[in-house]
Short mmCIF file of C-alpha atoms in Angstrom, two decimals:
data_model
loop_
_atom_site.label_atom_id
_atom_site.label_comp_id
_atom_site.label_asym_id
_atom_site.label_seq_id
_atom_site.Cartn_x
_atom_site.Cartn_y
_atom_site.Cartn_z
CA UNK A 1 6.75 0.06 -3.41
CA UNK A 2 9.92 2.28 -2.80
CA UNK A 3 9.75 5.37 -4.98
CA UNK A 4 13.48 4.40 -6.12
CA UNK A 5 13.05 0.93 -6.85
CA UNK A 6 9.91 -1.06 -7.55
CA UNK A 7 7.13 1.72 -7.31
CA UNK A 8 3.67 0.96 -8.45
CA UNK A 9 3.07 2.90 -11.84
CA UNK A 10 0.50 3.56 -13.98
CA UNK A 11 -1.15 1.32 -15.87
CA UNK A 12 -3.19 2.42 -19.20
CA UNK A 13 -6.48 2.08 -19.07
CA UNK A 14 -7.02 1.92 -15.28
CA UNK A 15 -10.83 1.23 -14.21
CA UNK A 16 -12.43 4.56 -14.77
CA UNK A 17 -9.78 6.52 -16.28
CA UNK A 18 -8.83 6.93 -19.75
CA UNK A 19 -5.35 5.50 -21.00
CA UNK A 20 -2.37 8.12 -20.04
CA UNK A 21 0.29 8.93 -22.69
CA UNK A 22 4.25 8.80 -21.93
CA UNK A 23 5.21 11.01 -19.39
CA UNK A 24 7.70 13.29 -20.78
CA UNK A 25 9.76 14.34 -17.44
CA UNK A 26 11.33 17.24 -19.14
CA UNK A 27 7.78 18.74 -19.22
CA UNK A 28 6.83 17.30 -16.44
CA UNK A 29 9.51 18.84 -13.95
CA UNK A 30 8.74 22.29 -15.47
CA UNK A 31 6.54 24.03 -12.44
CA UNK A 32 9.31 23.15 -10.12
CA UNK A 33 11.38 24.85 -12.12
CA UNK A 34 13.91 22.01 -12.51
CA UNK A 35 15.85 20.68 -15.45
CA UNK A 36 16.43 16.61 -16.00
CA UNK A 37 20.16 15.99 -16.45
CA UNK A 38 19.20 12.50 -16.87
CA UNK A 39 15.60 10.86 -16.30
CA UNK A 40 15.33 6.86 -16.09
CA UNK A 41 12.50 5.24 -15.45
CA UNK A 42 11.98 2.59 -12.70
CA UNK A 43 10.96 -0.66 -13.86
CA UNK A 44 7.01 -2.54 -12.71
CA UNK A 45 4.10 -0.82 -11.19
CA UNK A 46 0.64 -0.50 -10.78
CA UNK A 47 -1.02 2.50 -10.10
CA UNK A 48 1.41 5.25 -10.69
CA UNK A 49 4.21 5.45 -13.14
CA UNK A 50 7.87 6.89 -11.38
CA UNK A 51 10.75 8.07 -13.22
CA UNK A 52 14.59 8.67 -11.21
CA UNK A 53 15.69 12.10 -12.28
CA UNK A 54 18.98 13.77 -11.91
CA UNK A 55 19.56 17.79 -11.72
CA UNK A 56 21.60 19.71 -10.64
CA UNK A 57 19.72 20.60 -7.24
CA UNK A 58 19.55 17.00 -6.84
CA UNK A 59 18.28 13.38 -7.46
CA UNK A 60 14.48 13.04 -7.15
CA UNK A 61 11.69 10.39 -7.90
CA UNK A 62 9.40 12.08 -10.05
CA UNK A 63 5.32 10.01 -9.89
CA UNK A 64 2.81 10.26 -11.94
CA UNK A 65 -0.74 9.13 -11.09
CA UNK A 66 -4.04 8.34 -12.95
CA UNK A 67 -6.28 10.74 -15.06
CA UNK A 68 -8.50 12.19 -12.89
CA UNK A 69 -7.15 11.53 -9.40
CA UNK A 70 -5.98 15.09 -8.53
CA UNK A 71 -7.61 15.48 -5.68
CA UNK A 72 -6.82 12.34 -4.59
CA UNK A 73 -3.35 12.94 -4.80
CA UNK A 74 -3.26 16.83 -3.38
CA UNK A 75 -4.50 15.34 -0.13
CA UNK A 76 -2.01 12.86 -0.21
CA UNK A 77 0.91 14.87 -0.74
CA UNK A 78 -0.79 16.73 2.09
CA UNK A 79 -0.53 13.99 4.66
CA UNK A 80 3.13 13.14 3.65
CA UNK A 81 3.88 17.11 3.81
CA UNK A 82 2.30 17.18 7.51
CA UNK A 83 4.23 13.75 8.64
CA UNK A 84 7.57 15.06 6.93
CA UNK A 85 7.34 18.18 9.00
CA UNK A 86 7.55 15.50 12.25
CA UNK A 87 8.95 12.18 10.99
CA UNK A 88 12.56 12.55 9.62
CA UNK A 89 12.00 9.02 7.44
CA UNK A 90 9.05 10.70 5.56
CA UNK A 91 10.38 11.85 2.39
CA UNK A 92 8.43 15.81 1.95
CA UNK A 93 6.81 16.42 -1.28
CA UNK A 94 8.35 19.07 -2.99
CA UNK A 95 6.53 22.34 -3.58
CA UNK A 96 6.05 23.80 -7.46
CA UNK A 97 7.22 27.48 -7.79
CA UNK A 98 3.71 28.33 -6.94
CA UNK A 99 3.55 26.35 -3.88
CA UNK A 100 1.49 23.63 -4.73
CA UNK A 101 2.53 20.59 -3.95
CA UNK A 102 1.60 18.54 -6.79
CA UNK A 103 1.06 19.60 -10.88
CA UNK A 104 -0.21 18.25 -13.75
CA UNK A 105 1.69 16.64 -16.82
CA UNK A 106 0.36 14.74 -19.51
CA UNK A 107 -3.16 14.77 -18.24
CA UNK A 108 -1.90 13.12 -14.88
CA UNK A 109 -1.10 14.75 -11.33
CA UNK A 110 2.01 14.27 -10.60
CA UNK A 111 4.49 14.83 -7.32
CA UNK A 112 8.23 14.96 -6.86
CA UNK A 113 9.93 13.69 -3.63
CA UNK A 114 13.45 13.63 -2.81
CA UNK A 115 15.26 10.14 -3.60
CA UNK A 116 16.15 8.09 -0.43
CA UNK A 117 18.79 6.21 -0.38
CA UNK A 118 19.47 2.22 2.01
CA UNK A 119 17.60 -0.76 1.28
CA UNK A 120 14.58 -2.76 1.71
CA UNK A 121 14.34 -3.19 5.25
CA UNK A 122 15.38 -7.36 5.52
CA UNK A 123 12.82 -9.58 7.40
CA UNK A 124 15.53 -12.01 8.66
CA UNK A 125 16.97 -8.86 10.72
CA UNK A 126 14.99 -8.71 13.67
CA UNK A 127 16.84 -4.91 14.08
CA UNK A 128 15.50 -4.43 11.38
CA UNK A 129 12.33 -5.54 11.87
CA UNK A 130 12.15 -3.60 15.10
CA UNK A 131 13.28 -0.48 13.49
CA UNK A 132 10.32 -0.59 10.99
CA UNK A 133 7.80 -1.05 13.81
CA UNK A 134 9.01 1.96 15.43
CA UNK A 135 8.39 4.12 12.28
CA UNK A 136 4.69 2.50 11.99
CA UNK A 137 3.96 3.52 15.71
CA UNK A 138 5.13 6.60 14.95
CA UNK A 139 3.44 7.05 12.41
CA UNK A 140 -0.18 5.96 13.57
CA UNK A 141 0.85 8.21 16.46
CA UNK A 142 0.70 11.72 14.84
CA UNK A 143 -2.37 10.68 12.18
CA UNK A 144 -4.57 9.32 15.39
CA UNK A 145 -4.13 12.81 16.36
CA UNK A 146 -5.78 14.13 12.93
CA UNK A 147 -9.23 14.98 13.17
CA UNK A 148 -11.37 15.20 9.93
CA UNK A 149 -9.19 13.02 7.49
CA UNK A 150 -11.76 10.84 4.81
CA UNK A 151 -11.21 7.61 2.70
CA UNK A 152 -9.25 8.97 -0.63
CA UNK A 153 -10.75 7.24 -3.97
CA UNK A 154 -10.33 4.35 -4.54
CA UNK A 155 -9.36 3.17 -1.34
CA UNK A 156 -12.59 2.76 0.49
CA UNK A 157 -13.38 1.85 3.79
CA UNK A 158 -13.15 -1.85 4.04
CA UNK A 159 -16.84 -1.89 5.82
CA UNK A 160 -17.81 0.73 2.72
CA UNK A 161 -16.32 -0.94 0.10
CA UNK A 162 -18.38 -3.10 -2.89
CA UNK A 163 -16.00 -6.36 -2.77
CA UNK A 164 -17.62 -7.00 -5.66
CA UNK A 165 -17.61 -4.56 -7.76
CA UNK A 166 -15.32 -1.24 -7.80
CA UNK A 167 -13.11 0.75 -8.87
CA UNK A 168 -10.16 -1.32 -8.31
CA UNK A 169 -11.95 -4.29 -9.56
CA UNK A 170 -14.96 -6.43 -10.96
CA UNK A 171 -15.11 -10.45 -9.78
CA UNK A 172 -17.30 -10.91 -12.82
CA UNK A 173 -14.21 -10.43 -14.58
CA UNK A 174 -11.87 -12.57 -11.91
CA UNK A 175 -14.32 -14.95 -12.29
CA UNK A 176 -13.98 -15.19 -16.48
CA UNK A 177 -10.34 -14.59 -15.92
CA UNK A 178 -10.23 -17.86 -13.84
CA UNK A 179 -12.20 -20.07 -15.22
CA UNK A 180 -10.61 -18.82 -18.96
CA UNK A 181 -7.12 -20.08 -16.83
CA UNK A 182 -8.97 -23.40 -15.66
CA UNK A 183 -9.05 -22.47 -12.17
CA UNK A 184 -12.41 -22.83 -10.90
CA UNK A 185 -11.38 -24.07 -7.42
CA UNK A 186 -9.69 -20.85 -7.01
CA UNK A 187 -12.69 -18.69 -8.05
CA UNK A 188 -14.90 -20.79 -6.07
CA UNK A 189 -12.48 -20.25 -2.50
CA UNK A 190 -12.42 -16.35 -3.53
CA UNK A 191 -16.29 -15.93 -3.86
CA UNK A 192 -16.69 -17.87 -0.71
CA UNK A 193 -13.94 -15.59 0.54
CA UNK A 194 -15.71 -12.29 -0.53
CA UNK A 195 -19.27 -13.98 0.43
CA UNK A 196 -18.15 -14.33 4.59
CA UNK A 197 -15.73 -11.03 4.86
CA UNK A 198 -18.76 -9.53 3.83
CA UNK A 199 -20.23 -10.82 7.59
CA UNK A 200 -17.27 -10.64 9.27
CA UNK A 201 -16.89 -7.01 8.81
CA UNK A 202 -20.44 -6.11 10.00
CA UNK A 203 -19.28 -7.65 13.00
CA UNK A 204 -15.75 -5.41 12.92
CA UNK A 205 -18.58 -2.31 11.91
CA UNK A 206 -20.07 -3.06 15.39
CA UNK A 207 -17.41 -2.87 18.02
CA UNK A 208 -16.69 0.96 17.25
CA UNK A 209 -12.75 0.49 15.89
CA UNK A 210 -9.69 2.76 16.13
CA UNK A 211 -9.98 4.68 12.21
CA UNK A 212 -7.50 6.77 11.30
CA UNK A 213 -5.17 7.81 8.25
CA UNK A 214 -3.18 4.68 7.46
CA UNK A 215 -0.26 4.29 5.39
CA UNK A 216 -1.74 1.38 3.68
CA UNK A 217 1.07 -0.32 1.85
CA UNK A 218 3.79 -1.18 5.07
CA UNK A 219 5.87 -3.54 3.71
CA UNK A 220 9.23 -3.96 3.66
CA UNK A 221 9.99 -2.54 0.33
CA UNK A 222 8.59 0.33 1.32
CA UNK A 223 10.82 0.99 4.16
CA UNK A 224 13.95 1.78 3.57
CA UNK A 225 17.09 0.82 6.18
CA UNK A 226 20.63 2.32 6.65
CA UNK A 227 22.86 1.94 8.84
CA UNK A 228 20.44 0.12 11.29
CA UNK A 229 17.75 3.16 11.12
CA UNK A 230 14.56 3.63 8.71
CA UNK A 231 15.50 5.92 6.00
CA UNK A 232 12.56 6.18 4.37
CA UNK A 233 9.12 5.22 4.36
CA UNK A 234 8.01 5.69 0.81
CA UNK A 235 4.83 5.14 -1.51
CA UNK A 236 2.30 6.76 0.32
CA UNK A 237 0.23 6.46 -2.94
CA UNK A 238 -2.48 3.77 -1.20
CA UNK A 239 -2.62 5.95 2.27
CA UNK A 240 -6.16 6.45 3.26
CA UNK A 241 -8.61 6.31 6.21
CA UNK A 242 -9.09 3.00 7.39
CA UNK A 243 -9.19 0.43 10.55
CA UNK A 244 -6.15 0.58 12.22
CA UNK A 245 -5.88 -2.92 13.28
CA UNK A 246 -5.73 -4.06 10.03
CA UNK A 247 -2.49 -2.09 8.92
CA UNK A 248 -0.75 -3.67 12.12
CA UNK A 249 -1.63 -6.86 11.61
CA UNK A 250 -0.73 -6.73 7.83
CA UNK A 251 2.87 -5.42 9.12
CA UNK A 252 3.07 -7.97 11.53
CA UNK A 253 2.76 -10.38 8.71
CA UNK A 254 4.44 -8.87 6.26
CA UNK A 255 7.61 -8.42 8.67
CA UNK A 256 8.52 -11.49 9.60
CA UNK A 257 5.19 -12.86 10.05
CA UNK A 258 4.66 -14.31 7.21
CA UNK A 259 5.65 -17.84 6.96
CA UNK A 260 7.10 -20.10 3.96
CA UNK A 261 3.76 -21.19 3.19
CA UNK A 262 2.00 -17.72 3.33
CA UNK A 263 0.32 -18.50 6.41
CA UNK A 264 1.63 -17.03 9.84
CA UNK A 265 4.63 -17.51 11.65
CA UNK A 266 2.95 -16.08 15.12
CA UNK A 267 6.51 -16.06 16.98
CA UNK A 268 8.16 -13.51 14.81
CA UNK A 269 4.31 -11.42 13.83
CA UNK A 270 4.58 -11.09 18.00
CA UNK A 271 8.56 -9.97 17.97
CA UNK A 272 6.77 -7.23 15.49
CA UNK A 273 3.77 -6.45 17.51
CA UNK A 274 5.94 -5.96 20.68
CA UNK A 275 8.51 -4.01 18.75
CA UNK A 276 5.51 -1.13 17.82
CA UNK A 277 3.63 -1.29 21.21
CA UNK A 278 6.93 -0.45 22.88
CA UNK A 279 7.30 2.30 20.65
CA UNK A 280 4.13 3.36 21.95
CA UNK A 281 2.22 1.92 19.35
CA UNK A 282 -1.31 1.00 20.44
CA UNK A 283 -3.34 -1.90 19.99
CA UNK A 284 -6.85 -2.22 22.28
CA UNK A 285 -7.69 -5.61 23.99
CA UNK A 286 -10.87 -5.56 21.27
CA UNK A 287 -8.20 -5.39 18.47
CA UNK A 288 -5.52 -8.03 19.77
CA UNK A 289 -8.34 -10.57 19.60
CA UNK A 290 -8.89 -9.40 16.08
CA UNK A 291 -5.35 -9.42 14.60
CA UNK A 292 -5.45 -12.97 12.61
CA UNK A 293 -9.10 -12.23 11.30
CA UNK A 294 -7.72 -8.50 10.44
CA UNK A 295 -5.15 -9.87 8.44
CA UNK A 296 -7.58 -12.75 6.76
CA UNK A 297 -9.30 -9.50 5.30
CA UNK A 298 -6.29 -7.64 4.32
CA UNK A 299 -4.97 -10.41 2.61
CA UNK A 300 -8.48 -10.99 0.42
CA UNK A 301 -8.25 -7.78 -0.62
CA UNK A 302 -4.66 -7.83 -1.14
CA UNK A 303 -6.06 -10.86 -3.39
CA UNK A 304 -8.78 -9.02 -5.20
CA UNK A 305 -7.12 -6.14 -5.99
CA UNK A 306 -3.62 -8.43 -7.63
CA UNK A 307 -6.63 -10.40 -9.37
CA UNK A 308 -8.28 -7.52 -10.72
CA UNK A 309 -5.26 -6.17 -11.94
CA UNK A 310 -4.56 -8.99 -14.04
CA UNK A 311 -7.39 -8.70 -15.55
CA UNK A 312 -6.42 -5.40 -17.57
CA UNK A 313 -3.28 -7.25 -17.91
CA UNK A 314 -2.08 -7.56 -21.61
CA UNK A 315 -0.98 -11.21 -21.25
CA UNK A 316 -2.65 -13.94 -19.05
CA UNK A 317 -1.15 -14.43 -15.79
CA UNK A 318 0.84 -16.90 -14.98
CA UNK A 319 -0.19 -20.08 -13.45
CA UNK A 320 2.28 -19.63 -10.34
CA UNK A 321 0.61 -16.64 -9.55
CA UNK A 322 -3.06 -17.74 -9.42
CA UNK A 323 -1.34 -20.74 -7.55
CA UNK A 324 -0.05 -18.30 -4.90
CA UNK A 325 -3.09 -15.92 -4.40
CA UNK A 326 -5.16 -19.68 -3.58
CA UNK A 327 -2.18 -21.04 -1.23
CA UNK A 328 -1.88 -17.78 0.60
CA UNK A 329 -5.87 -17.89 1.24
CA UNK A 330 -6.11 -21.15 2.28
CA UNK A 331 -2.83 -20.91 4.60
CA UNK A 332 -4.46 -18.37 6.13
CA UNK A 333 -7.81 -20.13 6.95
CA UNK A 334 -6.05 -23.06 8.44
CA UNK A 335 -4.33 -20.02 11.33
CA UNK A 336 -6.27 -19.63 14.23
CA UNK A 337 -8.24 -16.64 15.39
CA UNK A 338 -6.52 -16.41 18.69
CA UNK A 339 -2.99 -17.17 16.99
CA UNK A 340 -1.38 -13.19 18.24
CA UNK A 341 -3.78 -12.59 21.08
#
């Protein structure tokens, strides 16, 4: 989520790391040598905690991620540094005083970026729409270019990844957590869900797919728009290695794609599509027939991930939401596979 407005912060008690304390920006800001005039923190979040901070060399969103995840996060701030130096929209990480480009506060890494100012970028736009499928082409342009770039923890591979059990989450637990919620039917479509992605991506495994460093989280509040052009593309906190074709055919969705029911409006996911191959965006014939089956698995984990979440929630979730994850799954079963070829 954008770093000024709805960023995904840190949760206690994340899956394999211990529970973080506050974050005390004052502290925090120290190896950049900066001073908070005034610090605010941004409402929500998941896996990283952000804070708005004022000084006098400037406004700044200050993130800080799970125990333990340094090294996760150095090579992050490492991939945004590298794009920044080429993509005006990709906010640079700011070095400490001793160069580095992230710290530690609290017992967390942490990273400071310069705030970006416009807006969401707004589906019903189709500039606007356009405009953010230019930045993704760009984007994929300069990382296909990047030669020995890994998965970073926990993001996994999709064709590497336990669906079900990891890091991110444990469907013994989605499966107390519906059932506790008397929603068996939903547990029942998600572990046949789980139970045939597991097939379907030995067959993606097979046909020898585009990989490459991925931001991971296009949506459109994480692109920022103003004055017609992409401000910002923030959040890079999810970016990893992973199959291309399933980042575009997320943003297709996400973009315009995505129809009132969840399922796919294939007019506008095209307008989207055509918008980033233009830009010189690429997608092979092998992965336009696999664009509605790409975003089937995106979506599940999408699912899995929100589910497992909720599980270290506090408070049970609400039923609207476990009613969402199950319409979006089955809206997207009843698409068909050639729907974008």
């Amino acid at each position: 989520m954008a770093e000024h407005a709805a960023a995904r912060g840190g949760r206690a008690g994340e899956r394999g790391h211990p529970a973080p304390g506050a974050l005390r920006p004052a502290a925090a800001l120290a190896p950049w040598g900066l001073v908070p005039e005034r610090a605010q923190r941004v409402p929500g979040g998941e896996l990283k905690e952000t804070w708005l901070v004022d000084c006098a060399e400037g406004r700044f969103a200050l993130q800080a991620y799970p125990p333990g995840s340094g090294t996760e996060v150095a090579v992050m701030a490492g991939w945004q540094r590298r794009l920044a130096e080429e993509l005006p929209f990709v906010p640079p990480p700011r070095p400490t005083r001793a160069g580095a480009l992230s710290a530690a506060a609290g017992g967390r890494p942490v990273t400071l970026v310069p705030h970006v100012g416009g807006a969401p970028a707004d589906v019903r736009r189709p500039a606007e729409v356009a405009a953010a499928a230019r930045a993704l082409a760009a984007v994929h342009a300069r990382t296909a270019a990047w030669t020995g770039a890994a998965p970073r923890p926990p993001y996994a591979r999709f064709a590497d990844l336990d669906w079900w059990r990891n890091p991110l989450w444990d469907l013994a637990e989605v499966e107390g957590l519906c059932r506790a919620a008397g929603r068996s039917g939903l547990w029942l479509r998600l572990r046949a869900g789980v139970g045939a992605a597991v097939l379907e991506l030995s067959a993606f495994a097979a046909l020898d797919l585009v990989e490459q460093v991925v931001h991971n989280d296009f949506h459109p509040g994480n692109v920022l728009v103003d004055g017609g052009r992409v401000a910002g593309v923030l959040d890079w906190a999810e970016a990893t290695v992973q199959w291309r074709v399933l980042e575009v055919a997320d943003a297709a969705w996400a973009f315009g794609g995505r129809a009132p029911d969840g399922s796919l409006d294939a007019s506008a996911a095209r307008a989207f599509l055509d918008a980033y191959t233009g830009a010189g965006g690429r997608i092979t014939g092998v992965e336009a027939g696999l664009l509605v089956r790409a975003l089937r698995l995106r979506r599940l984990w999408e699912s899995c991930y929100q589910l497992g979440l909720a599980c270290r929630e506090a408070e049970p979730p609400a039923p609207e939401r476990l009613s969402a994850v199950e319409r979006l799954l089955t809206a997207l079963d009843a698409v068909p596979d050639d729907a974008l070829r």
